[in-house]
């Protein structure tokens, strides 16, 4: 069993990471503050804690990786939401980005397709002190957890959450083969979706790359897209795995 402490050593390492991100000049202070606050070492796989505060992706099980902190910071910043915003995240993974969104005041709706990771994200968020399942209002089933500002689902992110739409922002944390129509429909007018979209077919020995895009719904029927830069994410896949 891992002990869920956030020691001075963890905090020191986290501060160094924040300093490194700050020096890149790409991030707003409020986003850096969130990265400085959320104990990332409690979200990575046991034994990999030493890698938690390097700016690299880290394995989280089920052949998935948690995005590197600078990518989480960038996607979060690009969402540009205010406290109280209802944000849909596709790809809960280990729950780290959910915690960052929560720290910045979002009500978090998050979908994960890997049955193995879904309970792990829940226990990570509990261990880090963000999610409370013993509250009277908490609802927990094998495919859905609702507690306070967290609404976590085992499901297919291509479908979004029509029952909870529209959202003040949508962040996709896996590389999408195309921009899912259902997600576009679930954006509020004026809101943004941050999504990495494949632009290169898988070539031998070469990872697929994505263009990170910001899609703004400018009116009921009109969307505007902006390309931010090249990124590399694990693939967005259809259906639920392992159920
Ligand atoms: N935001 C996560 C990043 C995890 S990596 C974090 O902070 O840890 C991306 C995740 O997207 C993986 O866990 C993968 O299983 C998940 N994923 C891929 N396709 C998906 C889909 N269609 N719906 C929901 N999750 C998906």
mmCIF file of C-alpha atoms and ligand atoms in Angstrom:
data_model
loop_
_atom_site.group_PDB
_atom_site.id
_atom_site.type_symbol
_atom_site.label_atom_id
_atom_site.label_comp_id
_atom_site.label_asym_id
_atom_site.label_seq_id
_atom_site.Cartn_x
_atom_site.Cartn_y
_atom_site.Cartn_z
ATOM 1 C CA UNK A 1 0.000 0.000 0.000
ATOM 2 C CA UNK A 2 1.211 3.446 -0.857
ATOM 3 C CA UNK A 3 1.096 6.003 1.908
ATOM 4 C CA UNK A 4 -0.812 9.017 0.755
ATOM 5 C CA UNK A 5 1.481 11.619 2.187
ATOM 6 C CA UNK A 6 2.462 14.813 0.518
ATOM 7 C CA UNK A 7 5.871 15.344 2.110
ATOM 8 C CA UNK A 8 8.218 18.318 1.997
ATOM 9 C CA UNK A 9 10.259 16.394 -0.548
ATOM 10 C CA UNK A 10 7.207 16.023 -2.827
ATOM 11 C CA UNK A 11 6.382 19.690 -2.380
ATOM 12 C CA UNK A 12 9.966 20.681 -3.144
ATOM 13 C CA UNK A 13 9.996 18.619 -6.323
ATOM 14 C CA UNK A 14 6.652 20.067 -7.328
ATOM 15 C CA UNK A 15 7.962 23.604 -6.814
ATOM 16 C CA UNK A 16 10.905 22.855 -9.091
ATOM 17 C CA UNK A 17 8.522 21.614 -11.764
ATOM 18 C CA UNK A 18 6.403 24.759 -11.427
ATOM 19 C CA UNK A 19 9.540 26.882 -11.678
ATOM 20 C CA UNK A 20 10.524 25.062 -14.871
ATOM 21 C CA UNK A 21 7.051 25.591 -16.376
ATOM 22 C CA UNK A 22 7.089 29.239 -15.305
ATOM 23 C CA UNK A 23 10.429 29.817 -16.999
ATOM 24 C CA UNK A 24 8.987 28.538 -20.270
ATOM 25 C CA UNK A 25 6.869 31.704 -20.215
ATOM 26 C CA UNK A 26 3.840 29.867 -21.608
ATOM 27 C CA UNK A 27 1.625 29.657 -18.548
ATOM 28 C CA UNK A 28 -0.632 31.882 -16.479
ATOM 29 C CA UNK A 29 0.077 32.040 -12.743
ATOM 30 C CA UNK A 30 -3.313 30.601 -11.788
ATOM 31 C CA UNK A 31 -2.594 27.465 -13.841
ATOM 32 C CA UNK A 32 0.903 27.200 -12.320
ATOM 33 C CA UNK A 33 -0.678 27.482 -8.896
ATOM 34 C CA UNK A 34 -2.893 24.493 -9.643
ATOM 35 C CA UNK A 35 0.088 22.433 -10.852
ATOM 36 C CA UNK A 36 1.883 23.496 -7.661
ATOM 37 C CA UNK A 37 -1.030 22.376 -5.512
ATOM 38 C CA UNK A 38 -2.150 18.995 -6.882
ATOM 39 C CA UNK A 39 -0.015 16.080 -5.589
ATOM 40 C CA UNK A 40 0.701 14.373 -8.929
ATOM 41 C CA UNK A 41 2.704 11.585 -7.255
ATOM 42 C CA UNK A 42 -0.564 10.228 -5.838
ATOM 43 C CA UNK A 43 -1.934 9.737 -9.363
ATOM 44 C CA UNK A 44 0.884 7.824 -11.082
ATOM 45 C CA UNK A 45 1.350 4.062 -10.748
ATOM 46 C CA UNK A 46 2.947 2.833 -7.555
ATOM 47 C CA UNK A 47 6.707 2.728 -7.888
ATOM 48 C CA UNK A 48 6.751 5.525 -10.474
ATOM 49 C CA UNK A 49 6.367 8.353 -7.962
ATOM 50 C CA UNK A 50 9.911 9.539 -8.690
ATOM 51 C CA UNK A 51 8.833 10.486 -12.215
ATOM 52 C CA UNK A 52 5.748 12.398 -11.096
ATOM 53 C CA UNK A 53 7.442 15.798 -10.995
ATOM 54 C CA UNK A 54 9.412 15.581 -14.196
ATOM 55 C CA UNK A 55 7.812 17.108 -17.258
ATOM 56 C CA UNK A 56 7.311 13.722 -18.909
ATOM 57 C CA UNK A 57 4.374 11.382 -19.495
ATOM 58 C CA UNK A 58 4.117 8.584 -16.876
ATOM 59 C CA UNK A 59 2.474 5.134 -17.072
ATOM 60 C CA UNK A 60 -0.831 4.824 -15.227
ATOM 61 C CA UNK A 61 -1.741 1.201 -16.112
ATOM 62 C CA UNK A 62 -3.904 -0.352 -18.860
ATOM 63 C CA UNK A 63 -1.162 0.695 -21.363
ATOM 64 C CA UNK A 64 -2.122 4.324 -20.841
ATOM 65 C CA UNK A 65 0.013 7.282 -19.854
ATOM 66 C CA UNK A 66 -0.799 10.429 -17.973
ATOM 67 C CA UNK A 67 0.013 13.465 -20.105
ATOM 68 C CA UNK A 68 3.087 15.442 -19.134
ATOM 69 C CA UNK A 69 2.405 18.350 -16.762
ATOM 70 C CA UNK A 70 3.089 21.004 -19.418
ATOM 71 C CA UNK A 71 0.420 19.406 -21.652
ATOM 72 C CA UNK A 72 -2.109 19.280 -18.813
ATOM 73 C CA UNK A 73 -1.296 22.921 -18.021
ATOM 74 C CA UNK A 74 -1.636 23.969 -21.663
ATOM 75 C CA UNK A 75 -4.959 22.197 -22.270
ATOM 76 C CA UNK A 76 -6.325 23.571 -19.004
ATOM 77 C CA UNK A 77 -5.206 27.107 -19.802
ATOM 78 C CA UNK A 78 -6.664 26.952 -23.326
ATOM 79 C CA UNK A 79 -10.078 26.029 -21.881
ATOM 80 C CA UNK A 80 -10.062 29.502 -20.338
ATOM 81 C CA UNK A 81 -12.925 28.801 -17.923
ATOM 82 C CA UNK A 82 -14.137 30.640 -14.847
ATOM 83 C CA UNK A 83 -14.780 29.109 -11.411
ATOM 84 C CA UNK A 84 -18.155 27.379 -11.413
ATOM 85 C CA UNK A 85 -17.848 26.328 -15.069
ATOM 86 C CA UNK A 86 -19.131 22.884 -16.005
ATOM 87 C CA UNK A 87 -16.272 21.173 -17.807
ATOM 88 C CA UNK A 88 -16.420 17.842 -19.655
ATOM 89 C CA UNK A 89 -13.162 15.897 -19.808
ATOM 90 C CA UNK A 90 -12.738 12.954 -22.184
ATOM 91 C CA UNK A 91 -10.191 10.478 -20.813
ATOM 92 C CA UNK A 92 -10.165 10.548 -17.003
ATOM 93 C CA UNK A 93 -7.086 8.319 -16.956
ATOM 94 C CA UNK A 94 -5.689 8.500 -13.434
ATOM 95 C CA UNK A 95 -7.776 11.544 -12.496
ATOM 96 C CA UNK A 96 -4.885 14.027 -12.345
ATOM 97 C CA UNK A 97 -6.262 16.523 -14.834
ATOM 98 C CA UNK A 98 -9.707 16.228 -13.229
ATOM 99 C CA UNK A 99 -8.073 17.328 -9.968
ATOM 100 C CA UNK A 100 -6.382 20.293 -11.698
ATOM 101 C CA UNK A 101 -9.697 21.383 -13.244
ATOM 102 C CA UNK A 102 -11.406 21.020 -9.865
ATOM 103 C CA UNK A 103 -8.686 23.051 -8.154
ATOM 104 C CA UNK A 104 -9.404 25.879 -10.607
ATOM 105 C CA UNK A 105 -13.064 25.845 -9.624
ATOM 106 C CA UNK A 106 -14.628 23.655 -12.305
ATOM 107 C CA UNK A 107 -17.488 21.267 -11.800
ATOM 108 C CA UNK A 108 -15.886 18.248 -13.442
ATOM 109 C CA UNK A 109 -17.672 15.743 -15.680
ATOM 110 C CA UNK A 110 -15.204 13.132 -16.853
ATOM 111 C CA UNK A 111 -15.490 9.975 -18.969
ATOM 112 C CA UNK A 112 -13.025 7.075 -19.119
ATOM 113 C CA UNK A 113 -13.402 4.039 -21.413
ATOM 114 C CA UNK A 114 -10.967 1.700 -19.628
ATOM 115 C CA UNK A 115 -12.795 -0.326 -16.959
ATOM 116 C CA UNK A 116 -9.471 -0.924 -15.214
ATOM 117 C CA UNK A 117 -8.665 2.769 -14.862
ATOM 118 C CA UNK A 118 -12.110 4.013 -13.842
ATOM 119 C CA UNK A 119 -12.000 2.751 -10.208
ATOM 120 C CA UNK A 120 -8.352 3.773 -9.970
ATOM 121 C CA UNK A 121 -9.108 7.390 -10.838
ATOM 122 C CA UNK A 122 -11.795 7.366 -8.161
ATOM 123 C CA UNK A 123 -9.455 6.008 -5.491
ATOM 124 C CA UNK A 124 -6.660 8.406 -6.545
ATOM 125 C CA UNK A 125 -8.979 11.402 -6.240
ATOM 126 C CA UNK A 126 -10.117 10.112 -2.846
ATOM 127 C CA UNK A 127 -6.551 9.503 -1.658
ATOM 128 C CA UNK A 128 -5.500 12.987 -2.740
ATOM 129 C CA UNK A 129 -8.395 14.419 -0.738
ATOM 130 C CA UNK A 130 -10.518 15.785 -3.584
ATOM 131 C CA UNK A 131 -13.380 13.304 -3.706
ATOM 132 C CA UNK A 132 -15.481 12.228 -0.723
ATOM 133 C CA UNK A 133 -17.508 9.095 -1.203
ATOM 134 C CA UNK A 134 -18.840 8.801 2.311
ATOM 135 C CA UNK A 135 -20.919 11.932 1.943
ATOM 136 C CA UNK A 136 -24.642 11.404 2.111
ATOM 137 C CA UNK A 137 -25.164 12.717 -1.385
ATOM 138 C CA UNK A 138 -22.522 10.577 -3.047
ATOM 139 C CA UNK A 139 -23.833 8.123 -5.637
ATOM 140 C CA UNK A 140 -21.644 5.248 -6.702
ATOM 141 C CA UNK A 141 -22.386 2.529 -9.241
ATOM 142 C CA UNK A 142 -20.004 0.443 -11.337
ATOM 143 C CA UNK A 143 -20.200 2.983 -14.163
ATOM 144 C CA UNK A 144 -20.873 6.285 -12.444
ATOM 145 C CA UNK A 145 -19.708 8.251 -9.418
ATOM 146 C CA UNK A 146 -21.311 11.517 -8.407
ATOM 147 C CA UNK A 147 -20.007 13.416 -5.459
ATOM 148 C CA UNK A 148 -19.798 17.130 -4.916
ATOM 149 C CA UNK A 149 -18.194 18.665 -7.975
ATOM 150 C CA UNK A 150 -17.090 15.338 -9.478
ATOM 151 C CA UNK A 151 -19.178 13.322 -11.919
ATOM 152 C CA UNK A 152 -17.157 10.402 -13.202
ATOM 153 C CA UNK A 153 -18.380 7.954 -15.817
ATOM 154 C CA UNK A 154 -17.204 4.728 -17.371
ATOM 155 C CA UNK A 155 -18.268 5.239 -20.965
ATOM 156 C CA UNK A 156 -17.376 6.234 -24.504
ATOM 157 C CA UNK A 157 -16.213 9.809 -24.794
ATOM 158 C CA UNK A 158 -17.205 9.977 -28.467
ATOM 159 C CA UNK A 159 -20.784 10.184 -27.189
ATOM 160 C CA UNK A 160 -20.160 12.832 -24.538
ATOM 161 C CA UNK A 161 -22.833 13.248 -21.875
ATOM 162 C CA UNK A 162 -25.976 14.489 -23.641
ATOM 163 C CA UNK A 163 -28.001 14.388 -20.402
ATOM 164 C CA UNK A 164 -25.620 16.880 -18.753
ATOM 165 C CA UNK A 165 -25.004 19.119 -21.796
ATOM 166 C CA UNK A 166 -24.372 21.885 -22.636
ATOM 167 C CA UNK A 167 -20.909 22.426 -21.151
ATOM 168 C CA UNK A 168 -18.866 25.575 -20.572
ATOM 169 C CA UNK A 169 -15.836 23.748 -21.926
ATOM 170 C CA UNK A 170 -14.747 20.338 -23.209
ATOM 171 C CA UNK A 171 -11.211 18.970 -22.976
ATOM 172 C CA UNK A 172 -10.177 15.823 -24.827
ATOM 173 C CA UNK A 173 -7.052 14.224 -23.362
ATOM 174 C CA UNK A 174 -6.567 11.510 -26.006
ATOM 175 C CA UNK A 175 -5.720 11.833 -29.702
ATOM 176 C CA UNK A 176 -8.971 11.939 -31.678
ATOM 177 C CA UNK A 177 -9.154 10.520 -35.229
ATOM 178 C CA UNK A 178 -11.630 13.315 -36.051
ATOM 179 C CA UNK A 179 -13.609 15.967 -34.193
ATOM 180 C CA UNK A 180 -16.603 14.116 -32.686
ATOM 181 C CA UNK A 181 -19.856 15.703 -33.851
ATOM 182 C CA UNK A 182 -21.646 14.815 -30.588
ATOM 183 C CA UNK A 183 -19.078 16.779 -28.584
ATOM 184 C CA UNK A 184 -19.492 19.840 -30.811
ATOM 185 C CA UNK A 185 -23.225 19.708 -30.127
ATOM 186 C CA UNK A 186 -22.639 19.618 -26.356
ATOM 187 C CA UNK A 187 -20.713 22.917 -26.249
ATOM 188 C CA UNK A 188 -22.442 26.070 -25.064
ATOM 189 C CA UNK A 189 -22.407 28.980 -27.504
ATOM 190 C CA UNK A 190 -19.248 30.927 -26.654
ATOM 191 C CA UNK A 191 -17.561 27.881 -25.075
ATOM 192 C CA UNK A 192 -14.424 26.094 -26.224
ATOM 193 C CA UNK A 193 -13.320 22.570 -26.877
ATOM 194 C CA UNK A 194 -9.621 21.758 -26.597
ATOM 195 C CA UNK A 195 -8.842 18.642 -28.620
ATOM 196 C CA UNK A 196 -5.804 16.945 -30.160
ATOM 197 C CA UNK A 197 -6.737 15.684 -33.649
ATOM 198 C CA UNK A 198 -4.655 13.149 -35.635
ATOM 199 C CA UNK A 199 -2.943 14.620 -38.644
ATOM 200 C CA UNK A 200 -0.556 11.864 -39.554
ATOM 201 C CA UNK A 201 -1.407 8.248 -40.313
ATOM 202 C CA UNK A 202 0.396 5.739 -38.156
ATOM 203 C CA UNK A 203 3.681 4.930 -39.833
ATOM 204 C CA UNK A 204 5.961 2.087 -38.896
ATOM 205 C CA UNK A 205 8.040 2.870 -35.857
ATOM 206 C CA UNK A 206 6.586 6.320 -35.656
ATOM 207 C CA UNK A 207 3.961 7.489 -33.215
ATOM 208 C CA UNK A 208 0.849 9.157 -34.462
ATOM 209 C CA UNK A 209 0.944 12.900 -33.943
ATOM 210 C CA UNK A 210 -1.891 15.298 -33.319
ATOM 211 C CA UNK A 211 -2.582 18.964 -33.868
ATOM 212 C CA UNK A 212 -3.881 20.485 -30.648
ATOM 213 C CA UNK A 213 -6.901 22.567 -31.607
ATOM 214 C CA UNK A 214 -9.195 25.008 -29.878
ATOM 215 C CA UNK A 215 -12.709 24.921 -31.328
ATOM 216 C CA UNK A 216 -14.977 27.790 -30.288
ATOM 217 C CA UNK A 217 -18.729 27.615 -30.790
ATOM 218 C CA UNK A 218 -19.283 31.172 -31.992
ATOM 219 C CA UNK A 219 -23.025 30.786 -32.603
ATOM 220 C CA UNK A 220 -25.604 27.996 -32.602
ATOM 221 C CA UNK A 221 -24.430 26.698 -35.963
ATOM 222 C CA UNK A 222 -20.944 28.135 -36.359
ATOM 223 C CA UNK A 223 -17.608 26.954 -35.007
ATOM 224 C CA UNK A 224 -14.151 28.446 -35.314
ATOM 225 C CA UNK A 225 -10.973 26.377 -35.132
ATOM 226 C CA UNK A 226 -7.508 27.491 -34.127
ATOM 227 C CA UNK A 227 -4.384 25.332 -34.379
ATOM 228 C CA UNK A 228 -2.161 25.572 -31.317
ATOM 229 C CA UNK A 229 0.681 23.169 -31.995
ATOM 230 C CA UNK A 230 1.788 19.600 -32.504
ATOM 231 C CA UNK A 231 1.296 17.175 -29.638
ATOM 232 C CA UNK A 232 1.401 13.464 -28.924
ATOM 233 C CA UNK A 233 -1.405 11.713 -27.022
ATOM 234 C CA UNK A 234 -2.568 8.112 -26.533
ATOM 235 C CA UNK A 235 -5.340 7.303 -29.041
ATOM 236 C CA UNK A 236 -9.025 8.044 -28.540
ATOM 237 C CA UNK A 237 -10.759 4.704 -29.099
ATOM 238 C CA UNK A 238 -14.420 3.789 -29.446
ATOM 239 C CA UNK A 239 -16.472 1.779 -26.958
ATOM 240 C CA UNK A 240 -15.792 0.662 -23.412
ATOM 241 C CA UNK A 241 -12.854 -1.653 -22.806
ATOM 242 C CA UNK A 242 -12.930 -4.517 -20.322
ATOM 243 C CA UNK A 243 -16.591 -4.540 -19.393
HETATM 244 N N1 LIG B 1 -6.535 13.329 -18.358
HETATM 245 C C1 LIG B 1 -5.841 12.116 -18.069
HETATM 246 C C2 LIG B 1 -5.033 11.679 -19.265
HETATM 247 C C3 LIG B 1 -5.115 10.210 -19.470
HETATM 248 S S1 LIG B 1 -4.528 9.608 -20.994
HETATM 249 C C4 LIG B 1 -4.990 12.217 -16.825
HETATM 250 O O1 LIG B 1 -4.801 13.297 -16.285
HETATM 251 O O2 LIG B 1 -4.528 11.176 -16.361
HETATM 252 C C5 LIG B 1 -5.998 9.533 -21.967
HETATM 253 C C6 LIG B 1 -7.100 8.612 -21.487
HETATM 254 O O3 LIG B 1 -8.133 8.666 -22.469
HETATM 255 C C7 LIG B 1 -6.732 7.156 -21.338
HETATM 256 O O4 LIG B 1 -6.977 6.761 -20.024
HETATM 257 C C8 LIG B 1 -7.670 6.433 -22.317
HETATM 258 O O5 LIG B 1 -8.140 5.173 -21.857
HETATM 259 C C9 LIG B 1 -8.812 7.427 -22.432
HETATM 260 N N2 LIG B 1 -9.657 7.300 -23.620
HETATM 261 C C10 LIG B 1 -9.309 6.963 -24.894
HETATM 262 N N3 LIG B 1 -10.394 6.961 -25.702
HETATM 263 C C11 LIG B 1 -11.471 7.295 -24.924
HETATM 264 C C12 LIG B 1 -12.870 7.437 -25.159
HETATM 265 N N4 LIG B 1 -13.420 7.236 -26.361
HETATM 266 N N5 LIG B 1 -13.654 7.791 -24.114
HETATM 267 C C13 LIG B 1 -13.137 7.999 -22.868
HETATM 268 N N6 LIG B 1 -11.835 7.861 -22.595
HETATM 269 C C14 LIG B 1 -10.996 7.516 -23.595
#
